[in-house]
PDB file of C-alpha atoms in Angstrom:
ATOM      1  CA  MET A   1      17.961 -16.435   0.716  1.00 64.00           C
ATOM      2  CA  LEU A   2      17.649 -14.669   4.088  1.00 67.00           C
ATOM      3  CA  LEU A   3      19.169 -11.477   2.631  1.00 68.00           C
ATOM      4  CA  LYS A   4      16.730 -11.546  -0.286  1.00 69.00           C
ATOM      5  CA  GLN A   5      13.771 -11.955   2.095  1.00 73.00           C
ATOM      6  CA  SER A   6      15.063  -9.108   4.263  1.00 76.00           C
ATOM      7  CA  ILE A   7      15.335  -6.811   1.235  1.00 75.00           C
ATOM      8  CA  MET A   8      11.809  -7.775   0.137  1.00 74.00           C
ATOM      9  CA  ASN A   9      10.444  -7.079   3.654  1.00 85.00           C
ATOM     10  CA  GLU A  10      12.201  -3.709   3.734  1.00 84.00           C
ATOM     11  CA  LYS A  11      10.778  -2.786   0.318  1.00 85.00           C
ATOM     12  CA  LEU A  12       7.298  -3.906   1.392  1.00 90.00           C
ATOM     13  CA  MET A  13       7.522  -1.781   4.551  1.00 87.00           C
ATOM     14  CA  GLN A  14       8.626   1.236   2.513  1.00 87.00           C
ATOM     15  CA  ILE A  15       5.703   0.813   0.100  1.00 90.00           C
ATOM     16  CA  LEU A  16       3.273   0.330   2.984  1.00 91.00           C
ATOM     17  CA  GLY A  17       4.617   3.463   4.683  1.00 86.00           C
ATOM     18  CA  TRP A  18       4.083   5.620   1.608  1.00 86.00           C
ATOM     19  CA  ILE A  19       0.590   4.196   1.008  1.00 92.00           C
ATOM     20  CA  ALA A  20      -0.269   5.040   4.619  1.00 90.00           C
ATOM     21  CA  THR A  21       1.177   8.542   4.097  1.00 87.00           C
ATOM     22  CA  VAL A  22      -1.005   9.155   1.035  1.00 90.00           C
ATOM     23  CA  THR A  23      -4.155   7.864   2.739  1.00 93.00           C
ATOM     24  CA  ALA A  24      -3.478   9.988   5.842  1.00 90.00           C
ATOM     25  CA  MET A  25      -3.102  13.063   3.656  1.00 90.00           C
ATOM     26  CA  ALA A  26      -6.335  12.201   1.822  1.00 93.00           C
ATOM     27  CA  MET A  27      -8.112  11.966   5.166  1.00 92.00           C
ATOM     28  CA  TYR A  28      -7.167  15.564   6.001  1.00 91.00           C
ATOM     29  CA  PHE A  29      -7.940  16.880   2.519  1.00 92.00           C
ATOM     30  CA  SER A  30     -11.431  15.449   3.045  1.00 93.00           C
ATOM     31  CA  TYR A  31     -12.063  18.419   5.377  1.00 94.00           C
ATOM     32  CA  ILE A  32     -12.414  20.652   2.302  1.00 94.00           C
ATOM     33  CA  PRO A  33     -16.189  20.065   1.901  1.00 94.00           C
ATOM     34  CA  GLN A  34     -16.746  20.868   5.588  1.00 94.00           C
ATOM     35  CA  ILE A  35     -14.656  24.021   5.288  1.00 95.00           C
ATOM     36  CA  SER A  36     -16.708  25.044   2.254  1.00 95.00           C
ATOM     37  CA  GLY A  37     -19.965  24.450   4.160  1.00 95.00           C
ATOM     38  CA  ASN A  38     -18.639  26.335   7.177  1.00 94.00           C
ATOM     39  CA  LEU A  39     -17.746  29.332   5.028  1.00 95.00           C
ATOM     40  CA  LYS A  40     -21.263  29.279   3.508  1.00 95.00           C
ATOM     41  CA  GLY A  41     -22.778  29.465   6.989  1.00 94.00           C
ATOM     42  CA  ASP A  42     -23.652  25.788   7.441  1.00 92.00           C
ATOM     43  CA  LYS A  43     -21.397  25.320  10.468  1.00 93.00           C
ATOM     44  CA  GLY A  44     -20.147  21.805  11.092  1.00 92.00           C
ATOM     45  CA  ASP A  45     -18.551  20.078  14.052  1.00 92.00           C
ATOM     46  CA  TRP A  46     -15.563  21.912  15.566  1.00 95.00           C
ATOM     47  CA  LEU A  47     -14.306  19.413  18.169  1.00 95.00           C
ATOM     48  CA  GLN A  48     -13.026  16.636  15.894  1.00 94.00           C
ATOM     49  CA  PRO A  49     -11.032  19.012  13.612  1.00 96.00           C
ATOM     50  CA  LEU A  50      -9.531  20.721  16.693  1.00 96.00           C
ATOM     51  CA  VAL A  51      -8.408  17.397  18.162  1.00 96.00           C
ATOM     52  CA  ALA A  52      -7.072  16.314  14.739  1.00 95.00           C
ATOM     53  CA  GLY A  53      -5.079  19.560  14.452  1.00 97.00           C
ATOM     54  CA  ILE A  54      -3.554  19.076  17.905  1.00 97.00           C
ATOM     55  CA  ASN A  55      -2.816  15.397  17.236  1.00 96.00           C
ATOM     56  CA  CYS A  56      -1.180  16.154  13.884  1.00 96.00           C
ATOM     57  CA  SER A  57       0.893  18.952  15.415  1.00 98.00           C
ATOM     58  CA  LEU A  58       2.269  16.519  17.981  1.00 97.00           C
ATOM     59  CA  TRP A  59       3.090  13.944  15.303  1.00 96.00           C
ATOM     60  CA  VAL A  60       4.851  16.557  13.142  1.00 96.00           C
ATOM     61  CA  VAL A  61       6.960  17.675  16.099  1.00 97.00           C
ATOM     62  CA  TYR A  62       7.739  14.032  16.917  1.00 96.00           C
ATOM     63  CA  GLY A  63       8.784  13.340  13.323  1.00 95.00           C
ATOM     64  CA  LEU A  64      11.029  16.405  13.226  1.00 96.00           C
ATOM     65  CA  ILE A  65      12.835  15.781  16.514  1.00 96.00           C
ATOM     66  CA  LYS A  66      13.127  11.984  16.219  1.00 94.00           C
ATOM     67  CA  LYS A  67      16.694  10.755  16.612  1.00 92.00           C
ATOM     68  CA  PRO A  68      18.900   9.603  14.999  1.00 93.00           C
ATOM     69  CA  LYS A  69      17.100  10.958  11.941  1.00 92.00           C
ATOM     70  CA  LYS A  70      13.849  12.742  11.182  1.00 93.00           C
ATOM     71  CA  ASP A  71      10.832  10.594  10.283  1.00 90.00           C
ATOM     72  CA  TRP A  72       9.731  12.307   7.064  1.00 89.00           C
ATOM     73  CA  PRO A  73       6.773  10.031   6.242  1.00 86.00           C
ATOM     74  CA  ILE A  74       5.208  10.956   9.601  1.00 91.00           C
ATOM     75  CA  VAL A  75       5.899  14.661   9.032  1.00 93.00           C
ATOM     76  CA  VAL A  76       4.532  14.616   5.475  1.00 90.00           C
ATOM     77  CA  ALA A  77       1.472  12.542   6.402  1.00 90.00           C
ATOM     78  CA  ASN A  78       0.456  14.800   9.291  1.00 94.00           C
ATOM     79  CA  SER A  79       1.327  18.259   7.954  1.00 95.00           C
ATOM     80  CA  PRO A  80      -1.960  18.652   6.027  1.00 95.00           C
ATOM     81  CA  GLY A  81      -3.810  17.697   9.207  1.00 95.00           C
ATOM     82  CA  VAL A  82      -2.262  20.614  11.074  1.00 97.00           C
ATOM     83  CA  PHE A  83      -3.497  23.105   8.482  1.00 96.00           C
ATOM     84  CA  PHE A  84      -6.844  21.519   7.615  1.00 96.00           C
ATOM     85  CA  GLY A  85      -7.688  20.553  11.203  1.00 96.00           C
ATOM     86  CA  PHE A  86      -7.141  24.032  12.610  1.00 97.00           C
ATOM     87  CA  PHE A  87      -8.639  25.774   9.555  1.00 96.00           C
ATOM     88  CA  THR A  88     -11.769  23.592   9.735  1.00 96.00           C
ATOM     89  CA  PHE A  89     -12.013  24.322  13.467  1.00 97.00           C
ATOM     90  CA  ALA A  90     -11.666  28.070  12.889  1.00 96.00           C
ATOM     91  CA  THR A  91     -14.303  28.163  10.151  1.00 96.00           C
ATOM     92  CA  ALA A  92     -16.745  26.116  12.255  1.00 95.00           C
ATOM     93  CA  MET A  93     -16.709  28.713  15.038  1.00 91.00           C
TER      94      MET A  93
END
């Protein structure tokens, strides 16, 4: 019974991790409307995307150097934030 519960908890944690990964990626893809507005001349906020880009960069590095094995959900979840954060920042300037 304890083994079955442990397997169920592990599966639940895996599902929760991938749901969190997808929602994190969606959060960074939501910069697309701001990027579009920035490129049209309606400049938006630059500070939050800059901080997001820096934060995501740190998380990607953490996920890649984590021992004993890389933490791919963290890397995958934060990689769009590196691109979209810095790109949104650059277009807002």
